[in-house]
Short mmCIF file of C-alpha atoms and ligand atoms in Angstrom, two decimals:
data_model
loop_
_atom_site.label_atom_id
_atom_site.label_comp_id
_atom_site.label_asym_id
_atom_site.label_seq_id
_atom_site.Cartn_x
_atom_site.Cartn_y
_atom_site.Cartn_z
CA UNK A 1 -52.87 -18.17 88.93
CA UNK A 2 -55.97 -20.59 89.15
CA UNK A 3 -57.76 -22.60 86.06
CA UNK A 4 -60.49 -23.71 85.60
CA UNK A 5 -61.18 -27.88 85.80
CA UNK A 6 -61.09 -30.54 83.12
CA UNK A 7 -64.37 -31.44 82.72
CA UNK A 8 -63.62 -35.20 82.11
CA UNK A 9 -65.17 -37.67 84.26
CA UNK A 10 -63.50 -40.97 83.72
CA UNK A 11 -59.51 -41.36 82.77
CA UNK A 12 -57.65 -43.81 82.00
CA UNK A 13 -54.77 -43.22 84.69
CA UNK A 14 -56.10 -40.42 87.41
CA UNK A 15 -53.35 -39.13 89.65
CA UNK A 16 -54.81 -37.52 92.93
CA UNK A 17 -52.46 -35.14 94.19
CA UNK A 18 -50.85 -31.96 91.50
CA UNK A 19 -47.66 -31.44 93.90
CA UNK A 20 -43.93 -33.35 93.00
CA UNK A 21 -45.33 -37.01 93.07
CA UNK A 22 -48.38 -36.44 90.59
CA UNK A 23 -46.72 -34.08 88.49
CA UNK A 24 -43.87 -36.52 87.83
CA UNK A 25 -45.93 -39.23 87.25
CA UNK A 26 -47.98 -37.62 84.23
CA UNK A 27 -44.67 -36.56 82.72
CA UNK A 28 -43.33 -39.87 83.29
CA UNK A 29 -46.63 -41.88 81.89
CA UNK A 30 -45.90 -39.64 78.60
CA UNK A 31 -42.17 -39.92 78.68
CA UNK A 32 -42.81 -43.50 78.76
CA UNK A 33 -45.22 -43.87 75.88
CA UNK A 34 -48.41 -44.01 77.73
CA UNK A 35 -51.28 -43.08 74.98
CA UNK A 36 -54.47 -43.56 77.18
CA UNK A 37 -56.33 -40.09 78.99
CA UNK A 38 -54.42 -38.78 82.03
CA UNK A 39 -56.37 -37.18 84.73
CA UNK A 40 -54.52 -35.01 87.34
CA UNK A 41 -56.93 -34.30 90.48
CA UNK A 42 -55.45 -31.63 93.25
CA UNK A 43 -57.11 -29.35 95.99
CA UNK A 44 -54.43 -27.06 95.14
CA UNK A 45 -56.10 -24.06 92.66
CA UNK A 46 -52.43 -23.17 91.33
CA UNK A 47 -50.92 -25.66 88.42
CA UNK A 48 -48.39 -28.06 89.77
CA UNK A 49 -45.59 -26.15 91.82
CA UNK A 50 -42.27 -27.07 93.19
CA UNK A 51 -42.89 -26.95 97.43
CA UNK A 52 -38.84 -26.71 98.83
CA UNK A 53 -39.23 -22.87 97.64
CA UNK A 54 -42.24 -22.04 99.50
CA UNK A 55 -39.73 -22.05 102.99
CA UNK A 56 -37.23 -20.33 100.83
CA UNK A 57 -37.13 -18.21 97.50
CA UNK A 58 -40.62 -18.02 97.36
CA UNK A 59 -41.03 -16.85 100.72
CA UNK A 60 -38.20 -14.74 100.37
CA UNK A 61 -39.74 -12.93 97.54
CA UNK A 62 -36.66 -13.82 95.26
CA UNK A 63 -38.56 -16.30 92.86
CA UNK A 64 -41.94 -15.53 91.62
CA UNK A 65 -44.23 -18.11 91.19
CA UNK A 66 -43.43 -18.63 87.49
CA UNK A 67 -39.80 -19.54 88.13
CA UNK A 68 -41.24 -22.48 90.83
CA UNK A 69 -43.60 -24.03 88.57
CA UNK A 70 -42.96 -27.63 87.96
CA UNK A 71 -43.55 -27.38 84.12
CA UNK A 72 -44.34 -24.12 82.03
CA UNK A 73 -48.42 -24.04 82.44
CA UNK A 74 -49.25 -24.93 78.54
CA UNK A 75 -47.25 -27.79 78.84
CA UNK A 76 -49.68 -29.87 80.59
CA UNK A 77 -52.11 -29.12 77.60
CA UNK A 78 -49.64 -30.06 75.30
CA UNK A 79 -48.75 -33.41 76.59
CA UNK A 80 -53.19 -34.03 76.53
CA UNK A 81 -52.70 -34.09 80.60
CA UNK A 82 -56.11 -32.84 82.18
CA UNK A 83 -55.59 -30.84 85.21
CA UNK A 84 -58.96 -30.59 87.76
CA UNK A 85 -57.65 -28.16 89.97
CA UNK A 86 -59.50 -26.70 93.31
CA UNK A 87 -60.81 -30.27 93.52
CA UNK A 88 -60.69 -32.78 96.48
CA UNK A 89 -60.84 -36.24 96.34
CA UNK A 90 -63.55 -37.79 99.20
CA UNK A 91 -64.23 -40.85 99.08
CA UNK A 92 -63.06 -44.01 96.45
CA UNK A 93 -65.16 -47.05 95.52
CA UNK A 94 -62.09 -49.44 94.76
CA UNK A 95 -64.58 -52.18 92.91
CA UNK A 96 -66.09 -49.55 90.54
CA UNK A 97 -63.02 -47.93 90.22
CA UNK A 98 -64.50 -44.71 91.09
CA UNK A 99 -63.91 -40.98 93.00
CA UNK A 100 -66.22 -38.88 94.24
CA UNK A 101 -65.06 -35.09 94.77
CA UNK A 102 -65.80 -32.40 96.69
CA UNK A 103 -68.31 -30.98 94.31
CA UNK A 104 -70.35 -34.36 94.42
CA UNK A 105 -69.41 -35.62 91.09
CA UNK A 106 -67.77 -38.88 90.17
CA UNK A 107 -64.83 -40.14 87.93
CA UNK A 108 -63.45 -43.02 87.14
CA UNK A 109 -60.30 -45.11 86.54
CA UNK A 110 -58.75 -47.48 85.14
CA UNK A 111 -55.09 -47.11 87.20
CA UNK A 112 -55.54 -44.12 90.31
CA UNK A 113 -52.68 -43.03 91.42
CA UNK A 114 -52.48 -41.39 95.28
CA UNK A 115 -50.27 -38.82 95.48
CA UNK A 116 -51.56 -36.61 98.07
CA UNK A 117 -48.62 -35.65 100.24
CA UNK A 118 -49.70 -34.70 104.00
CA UNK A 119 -51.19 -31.78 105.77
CA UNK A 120 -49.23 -29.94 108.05
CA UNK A 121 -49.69 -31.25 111.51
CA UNK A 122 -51.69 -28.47 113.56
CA UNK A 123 -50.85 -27.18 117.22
CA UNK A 124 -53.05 -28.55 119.64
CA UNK A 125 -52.67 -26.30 122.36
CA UNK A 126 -55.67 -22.62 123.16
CA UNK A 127 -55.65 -19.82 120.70
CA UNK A 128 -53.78 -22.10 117.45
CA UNK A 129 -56.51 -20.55 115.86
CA UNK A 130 -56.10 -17.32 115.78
CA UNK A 131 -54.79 -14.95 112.73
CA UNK A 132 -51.77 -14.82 112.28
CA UNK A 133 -50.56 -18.87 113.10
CA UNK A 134 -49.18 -19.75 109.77
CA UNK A 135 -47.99 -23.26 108.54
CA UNK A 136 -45.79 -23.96 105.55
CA UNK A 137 -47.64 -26.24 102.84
CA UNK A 138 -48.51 -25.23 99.65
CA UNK A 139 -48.69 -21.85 97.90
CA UNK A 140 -51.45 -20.12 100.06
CA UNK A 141 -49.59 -20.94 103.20
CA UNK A 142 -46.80 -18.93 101.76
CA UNK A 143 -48.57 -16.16 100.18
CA UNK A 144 -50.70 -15.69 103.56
CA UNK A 145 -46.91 -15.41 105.50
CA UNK A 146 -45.86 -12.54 102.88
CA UNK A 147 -48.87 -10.68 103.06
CA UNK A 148 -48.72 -10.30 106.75
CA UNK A 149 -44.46 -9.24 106.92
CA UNK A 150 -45.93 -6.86 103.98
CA UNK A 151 -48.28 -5.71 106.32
CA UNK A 152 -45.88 -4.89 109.06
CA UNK A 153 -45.16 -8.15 111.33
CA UNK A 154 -41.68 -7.94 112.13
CA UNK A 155 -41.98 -10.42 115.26
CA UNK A 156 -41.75 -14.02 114.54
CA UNK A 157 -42.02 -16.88 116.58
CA UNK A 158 -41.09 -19.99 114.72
CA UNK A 159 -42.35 -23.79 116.48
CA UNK A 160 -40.80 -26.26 115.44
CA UNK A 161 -37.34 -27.03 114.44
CA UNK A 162 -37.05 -29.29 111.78
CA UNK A 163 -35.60 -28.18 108.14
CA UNK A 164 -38.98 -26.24 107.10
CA UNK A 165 -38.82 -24.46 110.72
CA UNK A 166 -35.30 -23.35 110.18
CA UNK A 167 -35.72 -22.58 106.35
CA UNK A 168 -38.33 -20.32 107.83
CA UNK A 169 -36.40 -18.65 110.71
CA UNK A 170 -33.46 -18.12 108.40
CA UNK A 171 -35.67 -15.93 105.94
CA UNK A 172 -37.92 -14.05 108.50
CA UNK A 173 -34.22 -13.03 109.74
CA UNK A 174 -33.01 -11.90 106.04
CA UNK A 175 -36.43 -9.96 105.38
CA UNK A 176 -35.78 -8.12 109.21
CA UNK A 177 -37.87 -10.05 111.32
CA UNK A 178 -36.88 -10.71 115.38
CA UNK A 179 -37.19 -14.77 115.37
CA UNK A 180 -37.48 -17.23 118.10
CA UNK A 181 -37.36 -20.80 117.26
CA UNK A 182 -38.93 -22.87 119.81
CA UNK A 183 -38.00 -26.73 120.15
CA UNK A 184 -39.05 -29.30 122.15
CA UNK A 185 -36.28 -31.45 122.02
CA UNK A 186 -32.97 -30.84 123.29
CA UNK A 187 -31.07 -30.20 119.62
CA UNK A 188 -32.77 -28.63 116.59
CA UNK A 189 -33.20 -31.27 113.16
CA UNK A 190 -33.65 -33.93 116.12
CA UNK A 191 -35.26 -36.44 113.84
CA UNK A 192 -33.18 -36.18 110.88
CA UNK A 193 -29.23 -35.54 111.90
CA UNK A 194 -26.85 -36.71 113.92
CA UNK A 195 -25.96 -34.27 116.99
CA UNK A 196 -22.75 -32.36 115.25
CA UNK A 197 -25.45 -30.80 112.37
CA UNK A 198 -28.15 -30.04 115.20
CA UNK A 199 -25.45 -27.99 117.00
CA UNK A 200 -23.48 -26.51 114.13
CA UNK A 201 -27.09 -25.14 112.76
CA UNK A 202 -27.78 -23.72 116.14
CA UNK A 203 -24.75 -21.97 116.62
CA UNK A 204 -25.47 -20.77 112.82
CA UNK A 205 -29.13 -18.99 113.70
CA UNK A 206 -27.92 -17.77 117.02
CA UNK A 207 -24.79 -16.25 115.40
CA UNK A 208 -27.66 -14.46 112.35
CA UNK A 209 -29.67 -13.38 115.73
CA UNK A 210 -32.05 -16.05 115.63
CA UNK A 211 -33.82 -16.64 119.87
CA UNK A 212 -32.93 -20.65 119.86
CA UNK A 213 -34.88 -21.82 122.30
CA UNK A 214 -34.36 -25.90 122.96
CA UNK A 215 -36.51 -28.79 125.14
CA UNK A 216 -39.21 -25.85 125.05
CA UNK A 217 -42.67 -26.29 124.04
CA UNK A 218 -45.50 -24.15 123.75
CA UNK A 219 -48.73 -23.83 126.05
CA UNK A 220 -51.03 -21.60 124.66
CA UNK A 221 -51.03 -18.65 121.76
CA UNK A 222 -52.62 -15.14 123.05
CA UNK A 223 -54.47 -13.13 120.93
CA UNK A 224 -56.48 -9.85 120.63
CA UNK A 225 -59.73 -9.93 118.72
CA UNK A 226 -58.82 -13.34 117.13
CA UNK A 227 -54.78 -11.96 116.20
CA UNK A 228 -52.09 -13.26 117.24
CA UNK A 229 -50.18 -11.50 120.15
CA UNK A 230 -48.16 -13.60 121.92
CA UNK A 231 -46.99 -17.21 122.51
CA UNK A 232 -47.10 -18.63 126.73
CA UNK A 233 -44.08 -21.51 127.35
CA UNK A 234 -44.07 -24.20 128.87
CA UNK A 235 -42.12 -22.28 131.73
CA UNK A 236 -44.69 -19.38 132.16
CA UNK A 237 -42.95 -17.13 130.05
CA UNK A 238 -44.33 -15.00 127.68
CA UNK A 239 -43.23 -14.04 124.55
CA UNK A 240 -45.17 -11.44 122.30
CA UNK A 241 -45.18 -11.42 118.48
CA UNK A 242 -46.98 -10.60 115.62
CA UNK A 243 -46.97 -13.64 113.57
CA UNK A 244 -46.47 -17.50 114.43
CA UNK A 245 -45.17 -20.25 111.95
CA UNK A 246 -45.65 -23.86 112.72
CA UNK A 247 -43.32 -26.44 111.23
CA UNK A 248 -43.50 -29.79 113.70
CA UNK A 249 -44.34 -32.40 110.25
CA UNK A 250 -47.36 -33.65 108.44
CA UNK A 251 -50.29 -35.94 108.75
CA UNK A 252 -50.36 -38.26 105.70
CA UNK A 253 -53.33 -37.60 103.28
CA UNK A 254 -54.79 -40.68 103.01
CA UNK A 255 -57.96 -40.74 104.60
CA UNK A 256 -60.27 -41.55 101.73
CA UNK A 257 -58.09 -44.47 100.59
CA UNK A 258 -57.79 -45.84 103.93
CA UNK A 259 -61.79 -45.92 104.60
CA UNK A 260 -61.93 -47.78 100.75
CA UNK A 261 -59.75 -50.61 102.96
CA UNK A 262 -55.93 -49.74 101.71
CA UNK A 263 -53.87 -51.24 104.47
CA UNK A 264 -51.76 -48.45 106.43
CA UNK A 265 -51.20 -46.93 109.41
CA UNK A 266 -48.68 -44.47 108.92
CA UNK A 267 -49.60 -43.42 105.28
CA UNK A 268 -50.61 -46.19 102.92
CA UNK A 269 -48.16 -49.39 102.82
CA UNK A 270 -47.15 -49.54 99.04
CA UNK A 271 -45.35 -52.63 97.68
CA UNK A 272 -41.90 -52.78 95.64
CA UNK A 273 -43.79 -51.13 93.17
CA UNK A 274 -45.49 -48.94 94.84
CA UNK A 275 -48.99 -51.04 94.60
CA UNK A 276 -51.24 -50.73 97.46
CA UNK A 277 -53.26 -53.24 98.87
CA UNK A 278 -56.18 -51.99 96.60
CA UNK A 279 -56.48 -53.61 92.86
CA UNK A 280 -55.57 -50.77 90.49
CA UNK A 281 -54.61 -48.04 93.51
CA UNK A 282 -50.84 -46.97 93.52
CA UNK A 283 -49.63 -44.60 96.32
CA UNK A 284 -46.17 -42.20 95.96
CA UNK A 285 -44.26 -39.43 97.74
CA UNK A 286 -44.63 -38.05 101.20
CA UNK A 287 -47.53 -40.70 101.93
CA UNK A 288 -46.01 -44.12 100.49
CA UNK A 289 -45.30 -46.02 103.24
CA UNK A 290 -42.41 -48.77 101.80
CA UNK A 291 -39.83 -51.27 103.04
CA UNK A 292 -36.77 -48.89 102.08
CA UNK A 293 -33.63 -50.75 100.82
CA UNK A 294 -31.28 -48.08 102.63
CA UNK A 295 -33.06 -48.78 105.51
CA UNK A 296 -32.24 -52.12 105.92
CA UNK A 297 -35.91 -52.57 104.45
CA UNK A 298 -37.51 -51.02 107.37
CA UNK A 299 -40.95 -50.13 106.53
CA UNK A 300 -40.35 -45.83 106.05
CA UNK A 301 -41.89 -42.63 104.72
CA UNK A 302 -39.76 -40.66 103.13
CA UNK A 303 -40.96 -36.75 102.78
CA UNK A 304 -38.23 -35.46 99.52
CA UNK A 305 -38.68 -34.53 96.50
CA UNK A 306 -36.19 -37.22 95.31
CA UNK A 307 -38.44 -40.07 96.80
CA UNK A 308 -41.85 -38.76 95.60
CA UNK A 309 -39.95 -38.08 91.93
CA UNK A 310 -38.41 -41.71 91.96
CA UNK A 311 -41.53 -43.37 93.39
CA UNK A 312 -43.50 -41.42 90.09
CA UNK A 313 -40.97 -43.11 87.77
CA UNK A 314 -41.41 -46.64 89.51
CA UNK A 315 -45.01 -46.32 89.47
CA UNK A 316 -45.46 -44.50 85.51
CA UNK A 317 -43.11 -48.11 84.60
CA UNK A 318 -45.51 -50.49 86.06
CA UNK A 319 -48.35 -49.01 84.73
CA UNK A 320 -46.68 -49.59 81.68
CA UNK A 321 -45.77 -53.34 82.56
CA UNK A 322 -42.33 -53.11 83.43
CA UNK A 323 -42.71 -53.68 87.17
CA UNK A 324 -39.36 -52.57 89.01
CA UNK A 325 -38.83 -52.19 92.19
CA UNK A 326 -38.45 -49.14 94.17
CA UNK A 327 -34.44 -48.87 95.52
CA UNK A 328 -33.15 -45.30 94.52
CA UNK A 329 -30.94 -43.89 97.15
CA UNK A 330 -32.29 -41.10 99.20
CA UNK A 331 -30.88 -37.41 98.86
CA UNK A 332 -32.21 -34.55 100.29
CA UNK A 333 -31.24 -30.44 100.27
CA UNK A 334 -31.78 -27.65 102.73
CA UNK A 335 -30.68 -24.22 102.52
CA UNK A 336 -30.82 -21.49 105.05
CA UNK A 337 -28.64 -18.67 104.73
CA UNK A 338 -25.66 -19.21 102.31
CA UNK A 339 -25.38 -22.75 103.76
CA UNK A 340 -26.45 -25.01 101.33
CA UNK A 341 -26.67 -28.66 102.98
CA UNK A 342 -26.81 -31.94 101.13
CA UNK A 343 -27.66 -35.27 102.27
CA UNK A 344 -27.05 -38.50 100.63
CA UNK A 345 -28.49 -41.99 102.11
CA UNK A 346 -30.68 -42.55 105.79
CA UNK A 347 -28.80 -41.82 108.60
CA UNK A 348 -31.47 -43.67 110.78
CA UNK A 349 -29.97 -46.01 113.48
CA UNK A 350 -26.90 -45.02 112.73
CA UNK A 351 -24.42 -45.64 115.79
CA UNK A 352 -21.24 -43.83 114.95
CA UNK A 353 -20.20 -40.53 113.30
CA UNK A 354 -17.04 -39.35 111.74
CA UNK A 355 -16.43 -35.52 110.79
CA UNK A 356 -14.52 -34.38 107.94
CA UNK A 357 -13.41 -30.49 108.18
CA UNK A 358 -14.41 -28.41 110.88
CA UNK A 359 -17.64 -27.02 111.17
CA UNK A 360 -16.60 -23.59 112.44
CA UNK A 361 -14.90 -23.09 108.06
CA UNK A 362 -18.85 -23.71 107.17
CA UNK A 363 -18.01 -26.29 105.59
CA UNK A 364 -17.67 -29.66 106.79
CA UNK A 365 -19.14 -33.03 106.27
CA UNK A 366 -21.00 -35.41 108.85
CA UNK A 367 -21.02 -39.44 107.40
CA UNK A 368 -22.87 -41.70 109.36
CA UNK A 369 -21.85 -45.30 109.94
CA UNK A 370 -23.61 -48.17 111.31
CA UNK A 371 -21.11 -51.37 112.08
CA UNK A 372 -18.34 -49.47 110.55
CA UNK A 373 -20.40 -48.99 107.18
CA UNK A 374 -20.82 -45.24 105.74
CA UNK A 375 -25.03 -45.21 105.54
CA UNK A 376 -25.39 -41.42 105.04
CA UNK A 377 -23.56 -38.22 104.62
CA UNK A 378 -24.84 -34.61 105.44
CA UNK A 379 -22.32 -32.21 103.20
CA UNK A 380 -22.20 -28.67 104.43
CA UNK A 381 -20.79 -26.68 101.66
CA UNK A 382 -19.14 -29.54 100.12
CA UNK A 383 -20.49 -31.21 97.16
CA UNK A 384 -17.39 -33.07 96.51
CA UNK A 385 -18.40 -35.39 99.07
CA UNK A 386 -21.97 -35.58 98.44
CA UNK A 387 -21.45 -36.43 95.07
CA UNK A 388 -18.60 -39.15 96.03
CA UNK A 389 -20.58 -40.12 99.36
CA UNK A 390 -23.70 -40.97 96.94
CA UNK A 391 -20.92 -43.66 94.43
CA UNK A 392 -19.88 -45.16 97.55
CA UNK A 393 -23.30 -45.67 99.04
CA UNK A 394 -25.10 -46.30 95.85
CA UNK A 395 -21.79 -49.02 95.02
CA UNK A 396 -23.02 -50.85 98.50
CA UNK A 397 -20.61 -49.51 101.39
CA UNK A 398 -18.38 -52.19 102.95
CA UNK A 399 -16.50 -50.93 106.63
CA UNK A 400 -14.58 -48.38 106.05
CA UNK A 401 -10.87 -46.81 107.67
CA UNK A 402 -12.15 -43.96 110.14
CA UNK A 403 -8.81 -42.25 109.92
CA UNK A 404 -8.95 -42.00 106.23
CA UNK A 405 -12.67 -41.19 106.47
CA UNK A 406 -12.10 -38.34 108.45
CA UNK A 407 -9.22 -37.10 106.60
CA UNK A 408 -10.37 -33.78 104.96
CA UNK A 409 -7.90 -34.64 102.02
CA UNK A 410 -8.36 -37.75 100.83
CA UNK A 411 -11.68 -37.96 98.72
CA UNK A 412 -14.21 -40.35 99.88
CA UNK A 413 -13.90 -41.90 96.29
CA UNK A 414 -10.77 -43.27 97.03
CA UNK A 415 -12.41 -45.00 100.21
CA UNK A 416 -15.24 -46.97 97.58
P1 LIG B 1 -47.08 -32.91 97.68
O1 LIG B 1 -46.06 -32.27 96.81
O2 LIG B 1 -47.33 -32.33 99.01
O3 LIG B 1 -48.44 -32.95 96.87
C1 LIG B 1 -49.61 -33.47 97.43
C2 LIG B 1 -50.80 -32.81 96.79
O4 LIG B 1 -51.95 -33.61 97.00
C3 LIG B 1 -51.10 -31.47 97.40
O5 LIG B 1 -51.26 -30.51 96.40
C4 LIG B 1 -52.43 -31.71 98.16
O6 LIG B 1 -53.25 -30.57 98.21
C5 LIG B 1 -53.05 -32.79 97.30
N1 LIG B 1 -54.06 -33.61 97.99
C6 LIG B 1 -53.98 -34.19 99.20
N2 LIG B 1 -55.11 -34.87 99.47
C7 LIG B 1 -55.92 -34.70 98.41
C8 LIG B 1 -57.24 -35.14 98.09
N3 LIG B 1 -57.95 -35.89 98.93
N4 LIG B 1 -57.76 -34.76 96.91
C9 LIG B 1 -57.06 -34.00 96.04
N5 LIG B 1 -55.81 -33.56 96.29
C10 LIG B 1 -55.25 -33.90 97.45
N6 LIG B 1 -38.00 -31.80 100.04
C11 LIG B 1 -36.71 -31.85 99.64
O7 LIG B 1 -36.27 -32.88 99.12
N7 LIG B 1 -35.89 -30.75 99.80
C12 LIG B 1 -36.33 -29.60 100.34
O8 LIG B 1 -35.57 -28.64 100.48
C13 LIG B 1 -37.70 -29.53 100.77
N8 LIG B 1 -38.21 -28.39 101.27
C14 LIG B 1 -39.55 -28.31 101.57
C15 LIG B 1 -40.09 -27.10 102.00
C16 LIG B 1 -41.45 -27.01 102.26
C17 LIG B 1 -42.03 -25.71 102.71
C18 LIG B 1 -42.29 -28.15 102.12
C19 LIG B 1 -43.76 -28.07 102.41
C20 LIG B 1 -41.76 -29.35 101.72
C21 LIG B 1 -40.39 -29.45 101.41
N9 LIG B 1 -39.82 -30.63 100.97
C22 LIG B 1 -38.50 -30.69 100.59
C23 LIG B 1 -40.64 -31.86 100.88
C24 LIG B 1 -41.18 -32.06 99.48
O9 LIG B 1 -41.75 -30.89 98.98
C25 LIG B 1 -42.21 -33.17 99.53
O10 LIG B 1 -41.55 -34.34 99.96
C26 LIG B 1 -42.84 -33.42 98.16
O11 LIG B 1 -43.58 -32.29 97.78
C27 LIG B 1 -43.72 -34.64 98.23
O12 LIG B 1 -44.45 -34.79 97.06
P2 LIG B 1 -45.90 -35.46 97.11
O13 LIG B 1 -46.38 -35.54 95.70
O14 LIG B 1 -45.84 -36.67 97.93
O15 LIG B 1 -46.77 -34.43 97.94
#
């Protein structure tokens, strides 16, 4: 599904970006009231798309592309939002508040908003390359993975495990495929969770017949005539294959507001309101660098649909002059196999976990505490406490009674 581009070349709010962050800022602007042109600007050739099913019902071939759209297409007409699709944004002249794109031509703005996301961060190592080395981004990283298991690759190798790696691994093994998941670290979701959901989701792809392979990296990918054959390990080994999918994070997109002077380093910093240091220029989602209330205010990207969905609401409100600061809580999903996991709150510096249930029922929660304060719960199968875990964090946690915490049968709302 492509269209063609808006034709416009100066709006009154453009949005860079067509993924969860832009999207939800245009429908917020018109929620809100905003009357002035809006101006949505995207590489992406498909209308704005919901990304969390590309490593799972998309790829899985159980939703069709209709059913992950972010709005029905004609709605975007309807609301008077222009869509330039197929369209990158190169370079920005912050004093005349202008673009240039790929094709050359220029627009300009009265508010721009940056909502570009990040591109997945690319192997380094001989042969990445090749056909068949897949990454998980948008809709033509997806479609590119179907059409070669349609085409007979039934060997996967999977670097990289983070949540997209695993979402991966756990549908290559539902559509057939032999998988082996290749770490470096010593645990799986090393970056994310605390040690008991690393090992439970190990056990969990081992047990479905997934190769976990931990503290292993990869030295080179072998190929005939520019495909993919094989992956060499950082122990010699070799391990053949047919396809290769790389999930080890993103690289911020912010390249052409960093050269117009936005200060950043990792991302663009935004302020309380999601203001960069550029008159006019707000930044959201995956590449929003902010001080993060549930982090203590450490200065954080956040890569969730929740933050780049809140940060579009912050930013749509002070555009419209109510200027509020960015402090919703954090929440995040992942779902591989029949596991559905929930996550409320940052579970970053955390020094101390508690378990509730045991992990070997499936279902089981993981809260996180730092100085005897609950700062994040991962809920395995139990949305009880992920909806309960999200009142007490959102009420402001105060120390709480381990015993009682870890007590399967006494609800975490009777802890607030
Ligand atoms: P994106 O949605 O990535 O949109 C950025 C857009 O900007 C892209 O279309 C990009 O092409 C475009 N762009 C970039 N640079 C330019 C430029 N210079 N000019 C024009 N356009 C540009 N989050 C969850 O909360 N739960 C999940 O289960 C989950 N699963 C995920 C699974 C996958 C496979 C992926 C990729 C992500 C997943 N995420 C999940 C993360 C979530 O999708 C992102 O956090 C969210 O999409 C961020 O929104 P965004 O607007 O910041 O960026």
């Amino acid at each position: 599904m492509e269209r063609e581009g808006s034709n416009r070349n100066s709006a009154d709010v453009v949005i860079v970006g067509t993924g969860h962050g832009g999207a939800q800022a245009a429908i917020a602007l018109r929620q809100q009231g905003h009357e002035g042109s809006i101006l949505m600007v995207g590489r992406d050739n498909a209308p704005p798309y919901e990304r969390p099913p590309l490593s799972k019902e998309y790829l899985a071939g159980e939703k069709g592309f209709e059913r992950i759209m972010i709005r029905p297409e004609k709605f975007w007409a309807d609301k008077n939002i222009d869509l330039r699709l197929g369209s990158g944004v190169m370079d920005i002249n912050p004093a005349a508040h202008t673009l240039t794109l790929s094709d050359g031509s220029t627009i300009g703005y009265r508010k721009l908003i940056w909502s570009g996301g990040g591109d997945p961060r690319r192997l380094g190592c001989t042969g990445a390359n090749q056909k068949g080395v897949f990454y998980v981004r948008d809709k033509r990283d997806a479609d590119a993975m179907m059409a070669a298991l349609e085409a007979g690759a039934k060997r996967a190798i999977v670097i990289g495990g983070g949540y997209i790696g695993l979402e991966a691994a756990a549908v290559l093994r539902k559509l057939g495929c032999e998988v082996t998941l290749l770490e470096m670290q010593d645990r799986v979701l090393a970056r994310v969770a605390g040690e008991e959901l690393s090992r439970f989701y190990e056990e969990e792809h081992r047990r479905q017949g997934v190769d976990v392979r931990l503290s292993r990296g990869v030295e080179e990918i072998i190929g005939e005539d520019g495909k993919v054959t094989g992956v060499v390990l950082d122990n010699g080994e070799t391990l053949p294959c047919d396809m290769v999918v790389v999930g080890i994070g993103i690289v911020p997109a912010v390249a052409p507001l960093i050269a117009a002077g936005a200060a950043g380093s990792n991302g663009v910093d935004v302020d309380y309101c999601c203001r960069t240091t550029l008159d006019d220029i707000y930044a959201i989602g995956d590449c929003a660098a902010h001080a993060n209330p549930y982090a203590d205010n450490a200065v954080i990207r956040l890569e969730s649909v929740q933050n780049a969905h809140d940060m579009a609401n912050t930013v749509a409100k002070a555009i419209m002059g109510d200027k509020q600061t960015y402090d919703a809580l954090p929440w995040f999903w992942s779902n591989q196999y029949d596991l559905k996991l929930q996550t409320a709150g940052l579970s970053l510096d955390f020094d101390e976990t508690v378990l509730r249930g045991d992990p070997a029922t499936r279902k089981f929660t993981v809260a996180y505490l730092k100085e005897g304060k609950p700062i994040a719960f991962d809920c395995v199968g139990t949305m009880k406490d992920y909806v309960q875990g999200r009142k007490m964090l959102e009420a402001g946690t105060e120390a709480v009674d381990r015993e009682a915490l870890a007590d399967i049968d006494i609800p975490i709302k009777e802890l607030i």
